[in-house]
């Protein structure tokens, strides 16, 4: 990512500094990590081919964080343990930095040696899950559901679109780019969906029970704004049971790979037990 | 555009309504019109192949308008004679509507029968001019130059990146998609640059001398915020002379096409003399 993007003192430097601030603020890198692990599981080696699409997803993810944190949406001051982009650079520059990361994520896929037909497929996938039938739809319904009674169906719609679909894309791409068979890609898609839902439930739980310092972001905000979260809709006990259920279903899929999935298994378990 | 995008009552409808509000608010449609005219000049016919990329550019352009109009950037209440997206739907929804149009513009190029290698070229072009080395850089420098002394070089940097590059992309694509020769594409690129610079100077002039009702947007704002504009940096008389100079240079290129360029010539003249 560092080598691909303009240097932070390129002209006009404020924009490059701003997006690098958020992109290199740390973060768990779950999405690219997941993609690389799955690719490795099928391919038994790592090639540069996987790195650019994996990085592209991290750019896309960071764009959503910057825009979500803006004053008009979640108005969050901390993210990944650092001040958010708009707090440091102002909302105007943060807005542009988000736009820019979204654009560069697609640009990044194009700056690879992957065949054009594969690239077209990746870009189609990416715009499909990022657009108004994917991430944007989830984010939109999330905003509309604040301070509203929320059904279990709506809650699921939000979390599938806002979170699970992107994780699913990573697990699917890992297999697709390793030239895995169609049925394998489908299996990884299913794995990604279970993992994505578990991930979001844990996220909701951490917003209630987590430690702001460990998490690197403010906590308790969901409750204050009466967001549609799992603990709010199902209660804490049922939420924890559901996160565990999805995790177990994800692990069951991995079990069919035996020792080959040992890293993926560790990651899946970590995502359930994580404190950040 | 209407057939391609989700219906305005698709779930969650607020997002589809919001982006349709801005996209179908009227507007001159200069960019797609330009692309279609050039395509026709070379191809002597219109085929559906040109319509989707032309529409994609209008989506991209509308994304920039929605984000530019947001309170944190220009805080404009009117655009294309209608209330801006954030005034009607709120800044949170407008932000997402802009993001969505940007994503759908790329998605649109992919939903065509154009060959994959051509599509990759179009998407590369689009992300190159939209990103942090193009539109975003121009917009960024525009923001940084408010209330600052601005050199002629900086002014040109802003206007080439913020405006001319997108018009240039339209003129180039018109020729490229019609399978024109490399030297023809280059000629249209040059034409687009001249036209784009003339277009932006006229835009700056209209902000001073235009009529808000005819224009469909607020006027006098550039002066109030001490924006880097041609009239502010060069004075009104020199600005008008420069717009005329660029227009004449553009017309000179068109003259080499004789009667084939009659519509393009009329459009070029209109863009200089327009009152909106």
Short mmCIF file of C-alpha atoms in Angstrom, two decimals:
data_model
loop_
_atom_site.label_atom_id
_atom_site.label_comp_id
_atom_site.label_asym_id
_atom_site.label_seq_id
_atom_site.Cartn_x
_atom_site.Cartn_y
_atom_site.Cartn_z
CA UNK A 1 0.00 0.00 0.00
CA UNK A 2 2.83 2.29 0.90
CA UNK A 3 4.57 1.78 -2.43
CA UNK A 4 1.40 2.02 -4.48
CA UNK A 5 0.00 5.29 -3.12
CA UNK A 6 1.40 8.79 -3.74
CA UNK A 7 4.01 9.83 -1.15
CA UNK A 8 2.76 11.92 1.73
CA UNK A 9 4.69 14.96 0.53
CA UNK A 10 3.39 14.76 -3.06
CA UNK A 11 1.41 17.81 -4.13
CA UNK A 12 -1.13 18.64 -2.73
CA UNK A 13 0.26 16.86 0.28
CA UNK A 14 -2.70 17.30 2.68
CA UNK A 15 -4.77 14.71 0.82
CA UNK A 16 -2.03 12.09 0.76
CA UNK A 17 -1.19 12.72 4.40
CA UNK A 18 -4.85 12.44 5.40
CA UNK A 19 -5.55 9.12 3.76
CA UNK A 20 -2.25 7.67 4.92
CA UNK A 21 -3.11 8.77 8.47
CA UNK A 22 -6.13 6.46 8.48
CA UNK A 23 -4.71 3.69 6.33
CA UNK A 24 -1.56 3.29 8.40
CA UNK A 25 -3.17 3.85 11.80
CA UNK A 26 -2.74 0.16 12.61
CA UNK A 27 -5.90 -1.90 12.50
CA UNK A 28 -6.13 -5.66 12.62
CA UNK A 29 -5.96 -6.17 8.82
CA UNK A 30 -8.43 -9.03 9.23
CA UNK A 31 -9.76 -8.79 5.68
CA UNK A 32 -6.50 -9.02 3.73
CA UNK A 33 -5.17 -11.55 6.24
CA UNK A 34 -8.20 -13.75 5.69
CA UNK A 35 -7.83 -13.52 1.92
CA UNK A 36 -4.15 -14.38 2.01
CA UNK A 37 -4.66 -17.33 4.37
CA UNK A 38 -7.32 -18.86 2.15
CA UNK A 39 -5.25 -18.29 -0.96
CA UNK A 40 -2.34 -20.03 0.74
CA UNK A 41 -4.51 -22.92 1.84
CA UNK A 42 -5.41 -23.70 -1.77
CA UNK A 43 -2.26 -22.62 -3.54
CA UNK A 44 0.33 -23.82 -0.99
CA UNK A 45 2.39 -20.74 -1.78
CA UNK A 46 2.12 -16.96 -1.72
CA UNK A 47 2.49 -15.03 -4.98
CA UNK A 48 2.31 -11.25 -5.51
CA UNK A 49 -0.99 -11.83 -7.35
CA UNK A 50 -2.91 -12.02 -4.07
CA UNK A 51 -1.29 -9.01 -2.39
CA UNK A 52 -2.77 -6.19 -4.47
CA UNK A 53 -6.40 -7.36 -4.28
CA UNK A 54 -5.91 -7.97 -0.54
CA UNK A 55 -4.56 -4.44 -0.14
CA UNK A 56 -7.40 -3.06 -2.29
CA UNK A 57 -9.90 -4.45 0.21
CA UNK A 58 -8.07 -2.74 3.07
CA UNK A 59 -8.29 0.57 1.16
CA UNK A 60 -11.99 0.03 0.58
CA UNK A 61 -12.55 -0.86 4.24
CA UNK A 62 -10.65 2.25 5.39
CA UNK A 63 -12.77 4.43 3.08
CA UNK A 64 -15.91 3.14 4.85
CA UNK A 65 -14.35 3.85 8.26
CA UNK A 66 -13.41 7.44 7.37
CA UNK A 67 -16.85 8.25 5.98
CA UNK A 68 -18.69 6.45 8.82
CA UNK A 69 -16.69 8.39 11.39
CA UNK A 70 -17.57 11.80 9.87
CA UNK A 71 -19.64 14.18 12.00
CA UNK A 72 -22.75 13.74 9.86
CA UNK A 73 -22.76 9.99 10.37
CA UNK A 74 -21.26 8.50 13.56
CA UNK A 75 -19.18 11.49 14.66
CA UNK A 76 -16.42 9.33 16.10
CA UNK A 77 -13.23 10.91 17.43
CA UNK A 78 -11.09 7.79 17.81
CA UNK A 79 -10.39 4.86 15.55
CA UNK A 80 -7.64 2.27 15.65
CA UNK A 81 -6.35 4.06 18.76
CA UNK A 82 -5.73 7.32 16.92
CA UNK A 83 -7.72 10.47 16.34
CA UNK A 84 -10.01 10.04 13.34
CA UNK A 85 -9.16 11.60 10.00
CA UNK A 86 -11.64 14.48 10.28
CA UNK A 87 -10.48 15.35 13.79
CA UNK A 88 -6.90 15.75 12.56
CA UNK A 89 -7.45 17.14 9.05
CA UNK A 90 -10.98 18.56 9.09
CA UNK A 91 -14.19 17.09 7.68
CA UNK A 92 -13.63 18.47 4.17
CA UNK A 93 -10.27 16.76 3.74
CA UNK A 94 -11.48 13.56 5.45
CA UNK A 95 -14.39 13.38 3.03
CA UNK A 96 -12.01 13.62 0.08
CA UNK A 97 -9.58 11.14 1.66
CA UNK A 98 -12.42 8.61 1.88
CA UNK A 99 -13.46 9.22 -1.72
CA UNK A 100 -9.87 8.83 -2.76
CA UNK A 101 -9.36 5.49 -1.00
CA UNK A 102 -12.48 4.13 -2.65
CA UNK A 103 -11.19 5.16 -6.08
CA UNK A 104 -7.66 3.90 -5.42
CA UNK A 105 -8.98 0.53 -4.27
CA UNK A 106 -10.26 -0.08 -7.79
CA UNK A 107 -7.19 1.48 -9.33
CA UNK A 108 -5.08 -0.94 -7.30
CA UNK A 109 -6.77 -4.02 -8.76
CA UNK A 110 -6.01 -2.66 -12.20
CA UNK A 111 -2.34 -2.20 -11.44
CA UNK A 112 -1.63 -5.90 -11.28
CA UNK A 113 -0.59 -8.63 -13.69
CA UNK A 114 -3.83 -10.49 -13.11
CA UNK A 115 -5.56 -11.26 -16.43
CA UNK A 116 -8.05 -8.65 -17.67
CA UNK A 117 -10.99 -11.03 -17.45
CA UNK A 118 -10.16 -11.85 -13.83
CA UNK A 119 -9.71 -8.15 -13.05
CA UNK A 120 -13.11 -7.36 -14.52
CA UNK A 121 -14.60 -10.04 -12.30
CA UNK A 122 -12.87 -8.59 -9.20
CA UNK A 123 -14.00 -5.04 -9.99
CA UNK A 124 -17.57 -6.23 -10.63
CA UNK A 125 -17.57 -8.04 -7.28
CA UNK A 126 -16.13 -5.04 -5.51
CA UNK A 127 -18.59 -2.47 -6.88
CA UNK A 128 -21.47 -4.90 -6.31
CA UNK A 129 -20.76 -5.31 -2.62
CA UNK A 130 -19.68 -1.69 -2.07
CA UNK A 131 -22.64 -0.03 -3.82
CA UNK A 132 -26.23 0.77 -3.10
CA UNK A 133 -27.18 -2.91 -3.08
CA UNK A 134 -24.38 -3.75 -0.60
CA UNK A 135 -22.39 -1.75 1.94
CA UNK A 136 -24.23 1.50 1.19
CA UNK A 137 -27.61 -0.20 1.67
CA UNK A 138 -26.46 -1.61 5.01
CA UNK A 139 -25.07 1.73 6.15
CA UNK A 140 -28.23 3.49 5.00
CA UNK A 141 -30.54 1.14 6.89
CA UNK A 142 -28.26 1.43 9.92
CA UNK A 143 -28.78 5.21 9.91
CA UNK A 144 -32.53 4.88 9.36
CA UNK A 145 -32.83 2.40 12.23
CA UNK A 146 -31.33 4.68 14.88
CA UNK A 147 -33.85 5.42 17.61
CA UNK A 148 -36.34 3.07 15.95
CA UNK A 149 -37.76 -0.28 16.95
CA UNK A 150 -35.79 -2.77 14.87
CA UNK A 151 -36.88 -6.26 13.84
CA UNK A 152 -34.50 -9.21 13.67
CA UNK A 153 -34.85 -9.18 9.89
CA UNK A 154 -33.79 -5.55 9.58
CA UNK A 155 -30.90 -6.16 11.95
CA UNK A 156 -29.72 -9.04 9.80
CA UNK A 157 -30.09 -6.99 6.63
CA UNK A 158 -27.88 -4.27 8.12
CA UNK A 159 -25.17 -6.61 9.31
CA UNK A 160 -25.05 -8.80 6.23
CA UNK A 161 -24.69 -5.72 4.01
CA UNK A 162 -22.52 -3.59 6.28
CA UNK A 163 -20.09 -6.24 7.42
CA UNK A 164 -20.60 -9.82 6.32
CA UNK A 165 -20.57 -9.20 2.55
CA UNK A 166 -17.10 -7.69 2.61
CA UNK A 167 -15.67 -10.53 4.69
CA UNK A 168 -17.41 -12.95 2.35
CA UNK A 169 -15.78 -11.23 -0.60
CA UNK A 170 -12.38 -11.80 1.01
CA UNK A 171 -12.94 -15.48 1.63
CA UNK A 172 -14.34 -15.96 -1.89
CA UNK A 173 -11.50 -14.02 -3.55
CA UNK A 174 -8.91 -16.04 -1.64
CA UNK A 175 -10.24 -19.19 -3.26
CA UNK A 176 -11.01 -17.60 -6.65
CA UNK A 177 -7.55 -16.11 -7.09
CA UNK A 178 -5.97 -19.43 -6.12
CA UNK A 179 -7.97 -20.98 -9.00
CA UNK A 180 -9.98 -23.16 -6.67
CA UNK A 181 -12.98 -25.04 -8.10
CA UNK A 182 -16.44 -23.45 -8.15
CA UNK A 183 -17.66 -25.66 -5.28
CA UNK A 184 -14.66 -24.62 -3.18
CA UNK A 185 -15.36 -20.95 -3.83
CA UNK A 186 -18.94 -21.54 -2.74
CA UNK A 187 -17.75 -23.25 0.43
CA UNK A 188 -15.49 -20.31 1.25
CA UNK A 189 -18.36 -17.94 0.53
CA UNK A 190 -20.45 -19.77 3.11
CA UNK A 191 -17.53 -19.74 5.57
CA UNK A 192 -17.15 -15.97 5.05
CA UNK A 193 -20.82 -15.35 5.72
CA UNK A 194 -20.77 -17.23 9.04
CA UNK A 195 -17.54 -15.56 10.04
CA UNK A 196 -18.83 -12.12 8.99
CA UNK A 197 -21.98 -12.43 11.05
CA UNK A 198 -20.05 -13.69 14.09
CA UNK A 199 -17.60 -10.81 13.61
CA UNK A 200 -20.31 -8.16 13.64
CA UNK A 201 -22.08 -9.60 16.68
CA UNK A 202 -18.78 -9.59 18.59
CA UNK A 203 -18.28 -5.99 17.44
CA UNK A 204 -21.65 -5.04 18.88
CA UNK A 205 -20.87 -6.87 22.12
CA UNK A 206 -17.49 -5.13 22.45
CA UNK A 207 -19.20 -1.76 22.11
CA UNK A 208 -21.05 -2.61 25.32
CA UNK A 209 -18.53 -4.69 27.27
CA UNK A 210 -15.20 -3.73 25.73
CA UNK A 211 -12.48 -1.42 26.93
CA UNK A 212 -12.13 1.81 24.95
CA UNK A 213 -8.35 1.85 25.34
CA UNK A 214 -7.88 -1.72 24.11
CA UNK A 215 -10.38 -1.21 21.30
CA UNK A 216 -8.86 2.08 20.20
CA UNK A 217 -12.30 3.63 19.69
CA UNK A 218 -15.12 5.05 21.78
CA UNK A 219 -17.50 2.55 23.39
CA UNK A 220 -21.11 2.76 24.53
CA UNK A 221 -22.00 4.88 21.50
CA UNK A 222 -24.36 2.34 19.97
CA UNK A 223 -26.53 2.34 23.06
CA UNK A 224 -26.52 6.13 23.34
CA UNK A 225 -27.66 6.57 19.74
CA UNK A 226 -29.96 3.56 20.06
CA UNK A 227 -28.38 1.78 17.15
CA UNK A 228 -29.73 -1.46 15.79
CA UNK A 229 -27.29 -3.90 17.40
CA UNK A 230 -27.53 -7.54 18.41
CA UNK A 231 -27.39 -6.87 22.16
CA UNK A 232 -30.10 -4.19 21.78
CA UNK A 233 -32.43 -6.41 19.78
CA UNK A 234 -31.72 -9.89 21.18
CA UNK A 235 -30.18 -9.15 24.56
CA UNK A 236 -26.60 -9.88 25.58
CA UNK A 237 -26.99 -13.56 26.44
CA UNK A 238 -28.64 -14.52 23.17
CA UNK A 239 -26.14 -12.40 21.22
CA UNK A 240 -23.20 -14.24 22.73
CA UNK A 241 -24.82 -17.59 22.02
CA UNK A 242 -25.44 -16.54 18.41
CA UNK A 243 -21.85 -15.39 17.88
CA UNK A 244 -20.72 -18.74 19.19
CA UNK A 245 -23.17 -20.61 16.97
CA UNK A 246 -21.95 -18.83 13.81
CA UNK A 247 -18.33 -19.37 14.83
CA UNK A 248 -18.96 -23.09 15.32
CA UNK A 249 -20.62 -23.33 11.93
CA UNK A 250 -17.61 -21.59 10.38
CA UNK A 251 -15.24 -23.96 12.20
CA UNK A 252 -17.24 -26.95 10.97
CA UNK A 253 -16.59 -25.88 7.39
CA UNK A 254 -12.88 -25.52 8.15
CA UNK A 255 -12.75 -28.95 9.78
CA UNK A 256 -13.16 -30.54 6.34
CA UNK A 257 -9.72 -29.16 5.41
CA UNK A 258 -7.89 -30.80 8.31
CA UNK A 259 -4.42 -29.45 9.05
CA UNK A 260 -4.46 -27.18 6.00
CA UNK A 261 -6.88 -24.85 7.76
CA UNK A 262 -4.94 -24.56 11.01
CA UNK A 263 -4.23 -20.81 10.63
CA UNK A 264 -7.76 -20.06 9.48
CA UNK A 265 -9.08 -21.97 12.46
CA UNK A 266 -6.93 -19.93 14.83
CA UNK A 267 -8.11 -16.70 13.21
CA UNK A 268 -11.76 -17.75 13.43
CA UNK A 269 -11.42 -18.54 17.12
CA UNK A 270 -9.53 -15.31 17.75
CA UNK A 271 -12.31 -13.28 16.14
CA UNK A 272 -14.82 -14.70 18.64
CA UNK A 273 -12.61 -14.17 21.67
CA UNK A 274 -10.95 -10.92 20.67
CA UNK A 275 -10.95 -7.94 23.02
CA UNK A 276 -10.31 -5.45 20.20
CA UNK B 1 -29.48 5.75 -16.11
CA UNK B 2 -33.06 5.29 -15.02
CA UNK B 3 -33.17 1.69 -16.17
CA UNK B 4 -29.74 0.82 -14.78
CA UNK B 5 -30.15 2.11 -11.22
CA UNK B 6 -32.33 0.55 -8.48
CA UNK B 7 -35.90 1.94 -8.46
CA UNK B 8 -36.57 4.74 -6.03
CA UNK B 9 -38.84 2.53 -3.95
CA UNK B 10 -36.34 -0.34 -3.68
CA UNK B 11 -35.27 -1.10 -0.12
CA UNK B 12 -33.87 0.99 1.60
CA UNK B 13 -35.56 3.57 -0.56
CA UNK B 14 -34.05 6.73 0.95
CA UNK B 15 -30.68 6.07 -0.69
CA UNK B 16 -32.13 5.45 -4.14
CA UNK B 17 -34.41 8.48 -3.84
CA UNK B 18 -31.53 10.68 -2.75
CA UNK B 19 -29.18 9.87 -5.59
CA UNK B 20 -31.97 10.03 -8.13
CA UNK B 21 -32.91 13.47 -6.78
CA UNK B 22 -29.52 14.83 -7.80
CA UNK B 23 -29.02 12.74 -10.91
CA UNK B 24 -32.37 13.64 -12.45
CA UNK B 25 -32.42 17.28 -11.32
CA UNK B 26 -31.82 18.39 -14.89
CA UNK B 27 -28.35 19.66 -15.64
CA UNK B 28 -26.91 20.37 -19.05
CA UNK B 29 -25.50 16.85 -19.60
CA UNK B 30 -22.53 18.48 -21.34
CA UNK B 31 -20.16 15.60 -20.65
CA UNK B 32 -22.19 12.71 -22.08
CA UNK B 33 -23.41 14.96 -24.90
CA UNK B 34 -19.82 15.78 -25.84
CA UNK B 35 -18.83 12.13 -25.79
CA UNK B 36 -21.77 11.06 -27.94
CA UNK B 37 -21.18 13.85 -30.49
CA UNK B 38 -17.55 12.91 -30.95
CA UNK B 39 -18.39 9.24 -31.18
CA UNK B 40 -20.95 10.07 -33.87
CA UNK B 41 -18.49 12.25 -35.76
CA UNK B 42 -16.13 9.29 -36.18
CA UNK B 43 -18.57 6.41 -36.35
CA UNK B 44 -21.34 8.09 -38.38
CA UNK B 45 -23.87 6.23 -36.29
CA UNK B 46 -24.94 5.84 -32.68
CA UNK B 47 -24.73 2.43 -31.06
CA UNK B 48 -25.66 1.45 -27.48
CA UNK B 49 -21.94 0.95 -26.81
CA UNK B 50 -21.40 4.67 -26.23
CA UNK B 51 -24.44 5.26 -24.02
CA UNK B 52 -23.35 3.41 -20.90
CA UNK B 53 -19.87 5.01 -20.62
CA UNK B 54 -21.48 8.40 -21.34
CA UNK B 55 -24.00 7.81 -18.56
CA UNK B 56 -21.22 6.58 -16.25
CA UNK B 57 -19.51 9.95 -16.60
CA UNK B 58 -22.72 11.75 -15.66
CA UNK B 59 -22.95 9.59 -12.53
CA UNK B 60 -19.35 10.39 -11.68
CA UNK B 61 -19.92 14.09 -12.27
CA UNK B 62 -23.05 14.08 -10.07
CA UNK B 63 -21.10 12.36 -7.27
CA UNK B 64 -18.61 15.24 -7.31
CA UNK B 65 -21.45 17.80 -7.19
CA UNK B 66 -23.16 16.13 -4.22
CA UNK B 67 -19.93 15.90 -2.21
CA UNK B 68 -18.78 19.42 -3.18
CA UNK B 69 -22.12 20.87 -2.09
CA UNK B 70 -21.96 19.26 1.37
CA UNK B 71 -21.77 21.61 4.37
CA UNK B 72 -18.13 20.73 5.09
CA UNK B 73 -17.02 21.76 1.60
CA UNK B 74 -19.00 24.42 -0.31
CA UNK B 75 -22.22 24.28 1.71
CA UNK B 76 -24.42 25.02 -1.30
CA UNK B 77 -28.19 24.95 -1.00
CA UNK B 78 -29.12 25.00 -4.67
CA UNK B 79 -27.90 23.08 -7.68
CA UNK B 80 -29.46 22.61 -11.10
CA UNK B 81 -32.33 24.81 -9.91
CA UNK B 82 -33.26 22.43 -7.12
CA UNK B 83 -32.41 22.10 -3.45
CA UNK B 84 -29.18 20.17 -3.03
CA UNK B 85 -29.21 16.55 -1.90
CA UNK B 86 -28.14 17.25 1.68
CA UNK B 87 -30.75 19.99 2.10
CA UNK B 88 -33.52 17.58 1.14
CA UNK B 89 -32.21 14.30 2.61
CA UNK B 90 -29.66 15.33 5.24
CA UNK B 91 -25.87 15.33 5.01
CA UNK B 92 -25.53 11.68 6.08
CA UNK B 93 -27.71 10.38 3.26
CA UNK B 94 -26.19 12.82 0.74
CA UNK B 95 -22.72 11.59 1.63
CA UNK B 96 -23.77 8.00 0.95
CA UNK B 97 -25.62 9.01 -2.23
CA UNK B 98 -22.38 10.53 -3.53
CA UNK B 99 -20.35 7.44 -2.60
CA UNK B 100 -22.94 5.30 -4.29
CA UNK B 101 -22.90 7.24 -7.58
CA UNK B 102 -19.13 6.96 -7.71
CA UNK B 103 -19.34 3.18 -7.24
CA UNK B 104 -22.21 2.78 -9.69
CA UNK B 105 -20.34 4.76 -12.35
CA UNK B 106 -17.74 2.00 -12.45
CA UNK B 107 -20.34 -0.69 -12.14
CA UNK B 108 -22.11 0.83 -15.15
CA UNK B 109 -19.06 0.48 -17.40
CA UNK B 110 -18.92 -3.17 -16.44
CA UNK B 111 -22.52 -3.79 -17.36
CA UNK B 112 -21.94 -3.34 -21.08
CA UNK B 113 -21.05 -5.56 -24.00
CA UNK B 114 -17.81 -3.66 -24.55
CA UNK B 115 -14.83 -6.05 -24.62
CA UNK B 116 -13.10 -6.72 -21.30
CA UNK B 117 -9.83 -5.17 -22.43
CA UNK B 118 -11.61 -1.96 -23.46
CA UNK B 119 -13.53 -1.90 -20.21
CA UNK B 120 -10.32 -2.25 -18.22
CA UNK B 121 -8.92 0.72 -20.15
CA UNK B 122 -12.06 2.79 -19.41
CA UNK B 123 -11.99 1.94 -15.71
CA UNK B 124 -8.27 2.73 -15.51
CA UNK B 125 -8.89 6.10 -17.16
CA UNK B 126 -11.80 6.83 -14.89
CA UNK B 127 -10.05 6.03 -11.62
CA UNK B 128 -6.93 7.89 -12.80
CA UNK B 129 -8.77 11.15 -13.42
CA UNK B 130 -11.13 10.78 -10.45
CA UNK B 131 -8.50 9.92 -7.84
CA UNK B 132 -5.92 11.69 -5.76
CA UNK B 133 -3.87 12.55 -8.83
CA UNK B 134 -6.89 14.05 -10.62
CA UNK B 135 -10.25 15.43 -9.48
CA UNK B 136 -9.49 14.91 -5.80
CA UNK B 137 -6.16 16.75 -6.13
CA UNK B 138 -7.91 19.68 -7.85
CA UNK B 139 -10.66 19.79 -5.26
CA UNK B 140 -8.11 19.54 -2.46
CA UNK B 141 -6.00 22.41 -3.77
CA UNK B 142 -9.18 24.41 -4.33
CA UNK B 143 -10.03 24.05 -0.63
CA UNK B 144 -6.47 24.86 0.45
CA UNK B 145 -6.43 27.98 -1.72
CA UNK B 146 -9.47 29.62 -0.14
CA UNK B 147 -8.54 32.90 1.50
CA UNK B 148 -4.99 32.55 0.21
CA UNK B 149 -3.01 34.43 -2.38
CA UNK B 150 -3.07 32.18 -5.42
CA UNK B 151 -0.57 32.10 -8.28
CA UNK B 152 -1.57 31.54 -11.89
CA UNK B 153 0.12 28.13 -11.76
CA UNK B 154 -1.90 26.98 -8.77
CA UNK B 155 -5.07 28.27 -10.39
CA UNK B 156 -4.34 26.28 -13.51
CA UNK B 157 -3.53 23.17 -11.47
CA UNK B 158 -6.91 23.42 -9.77
CA UNK B 159 -8.90 23.94 -12.94
CA UNK B 160 -7.14 21.33 -15.02
CA UNK B 161 -7.66 18.73 -12.31
CA UNK B 162 -11.09 19.79 -11.11
CA UNK B 163 -12.72 20.38 -14.47
CA UNK B 164 -10.68 20.03 -17.63
CA UNK B 165 -9.52 16.44 -17.08
CA UNK B 166 -13.06 15.10 -16.94
CA UNK B 167 -14.09 16.93 -20.11
CA UNK B 168 -10.90 15.69 -21.73
CA UNK B 169 -11.80 12.16 -20.76
CA UNK B 170 -15.15 12.59 -22.52
CA UNK B 171 -13.62 13.86 -25.75
CA UNK B 172 -10.97 11.13 -25.69
CA UNK B 173 -13.46 8.35 -24.96
CA UNK B 174 -15.74 9.53 -27.76
CA UNK B 175 -12.91 8.92 -30.23
CA UNK B 176 -11.55 5.81 -28.48
CA UNK B 177 -14.89 4.02 -28.36
CA UNK B 178 -15.47 4.84 -32.04
CA UNK B 179 -12.17 3.05 -32.75
CA UNK B 180 -10.53 6.22 -34.03
CA UNK B 181 -6.78 6.18 -34.70
CA UNK B 182 -4.30 7.09 -31.94
CA UNK B 183 -3.54 10.48 -33.51
CA UNK B 184 -7.27 11.27 -33.64
CA UNK B 185 -7.67 10.37 -29.97
CA UNK B 186 -4.77 12.70 -29.22
CA UNK B 187 -6.39 15.48 -31.21
CA UNK B 188 -9.66 15.06 -29.29
CA UNK B 189 -7.70 15.03 -26.04
CA UNK B 190 -6.24 18.41 -26.96
CA UNK B 191 -9.66 19.70 -27.99
CA UNK B 192 -11.08 18.57 -24.63
CA UNK B 193 -8.37 20.34 -22.70
CA UNK B 194 -9.00 23.67 -24.44
CA UNK B 195 -12.73 23.28 -24.06
CA UNK B 196 -12.39 22.26 -20.43
CA UNK B 197 -10.32 25.30 -19.52
CA UNK B 198 -12.69 27.65 -21.39
CA UNK B 199 -15.61 25.94 -19.62
CA UNK B 200 -14.17 26.51 -16.15
CA UNK B 201 -13.27 30.17 -16.82
CA UNK B 202 -16.84 30.80 -18.00
CA UNK B 203 -18.07 29.05 -14.86
CA UNK B 204 -16.00 31.41 -12.73
CA UNK B 205 -17.26 34.43 -14.70
CA UNK B 206 -20.90 33.34 -14.32
CA UNK B 207 -20.43 33.13 -10.56
CA UNK B 208 -19.72 36.87 -10.66
CA UNK B 209 -21.93 38.12 -13.51
CA UNK B 210 -24.56 35.42 -13.86
CA UNK B 211 -28.14 35.29 -12.70
CA UNK B 212 -28.82 32.86 -9.83
CA UNK B 213 -32.24 31.95 -11.17
CA UNK B 214 -30.99 31.15 -14.67
CA UNK B 215 -27.97 29.30 -13.30
CA UNK B 216 -30.00 27.30 -10.81
CA UNK B 217 -27.38 27.77 -8.11
CA UNK B 218 -26.17 30.47 -5.73
CA UNK B 219 -23.86 33.13 -7.16
CA UNK B 220 -21.22 35.37 -5.64
CA UNK B 221 -20.08 32.58 -3.35
CA UNK B 222 -16.59 32.31 -4.84
CA UNK B 223 -15.87 35.92 -4.00
CA UNK B 224 -17.26 35.63 -0.51
CA UNK B 225 -15.10 32.63 0.30
CA UNK B 226 -12.21 34.15 -1.65
CA UNK B 227 -11.89 31.13 -3.90
CA UNK B 228 -9.10 30.79 -6.43
CA UNK B 229 -10.98 31.81 -9.59
CA UNK B 230 -9.88 33.33 -12.89
CA UNK B 231 -11.63 36.69 -12.28
CA UNK B 232 -10.05 36.89 -8.81
CA UNK B 233 -6.54 36.12 -10.02
CA UNK B 234 -6.49 37.67 -13.52
CA UNK B 235 -9.31 40.19 -13.37
CA UNK B 236 -12.54 40.03 -15.37
CA UNK B 237 -11.28 41.46 -18.64
CA UNK B 238 -8.31 39.11 -18.95
CA UNK B 239 -10.49 36.16 -17.89
CA UNK B 240 -12.96 36.81 -20.67
CA UNK B 241 -10.16 37.16 -23.21
CA UNK B 242 -8.65 33.89 -22.03
CA UNK B 243 -11.96 32.00 -22.28
CA UNK B 244 -12.28 33.31 -25.80
CA UNK B 245 -8.70 32.33 -26.65
CA UNK B 246 -9.19 28.73 -25.47
CA UNK B 247 -12.52 28.53 -27.29
CA UNK B 248 -10.92 29.72 -30.52
CA UNK B 249 -8.14 27.17 -30.15
CA UNK B 250 -10.76 24.46 -29.65
CA UNK B 251 -12.67 25.68 -32.72
CA UNK B 252 -9.49 25.63 -34.77
CA UNK B 253 -9.09 21.93 -34.04
CA UNK B 254 -12.70 21.32 -35.06
CA UNK B 255 -12.24 23.28 -38.30
CA UNK B 256 -10.07 20.46 -39.64
CA UNK B 257 -13.17 18.20 -39.63
CA UNK B 258 -15.27 20.50 -41.81
CA UNK B 259 -19.00 19.84 -41.81
CA UNK B 260 -18.61 16.68 -39.71
CA UNK B 261 -17.97 18.83 -36.66
CA UNK B 262 -20.94 21.13 -37.06
CA UNK B 263 -22.70 20.01 -33.85
CA UNK B 264 -19.48 20.05 -31.86
CA UNK B 265 -18.78 23.55 -33.12
CA UNK B 266 -22.21 24.74 -32.02
CA UNK B 267 -21.68 23.16 -28.58
CA UNK B 268 -18.24 24.76 -28.22
CA UNK B 269 -19.63 28.20 -29.05
CA UNK B 270 -22.59 27.69 -26.74
CA UNK B 271 -20.28 26.84 -23.84
CA UNK B 272 -18.56 30.22 -24.22
CA UNK B 273 -21.76 32.22 -24.53
CA UNK B 274 -23.93 30.26 -22.13
CA UNK B 275 -25.79 32.03 -19.35
CA UNK B 276 -26.18 28.83 -17.31
#
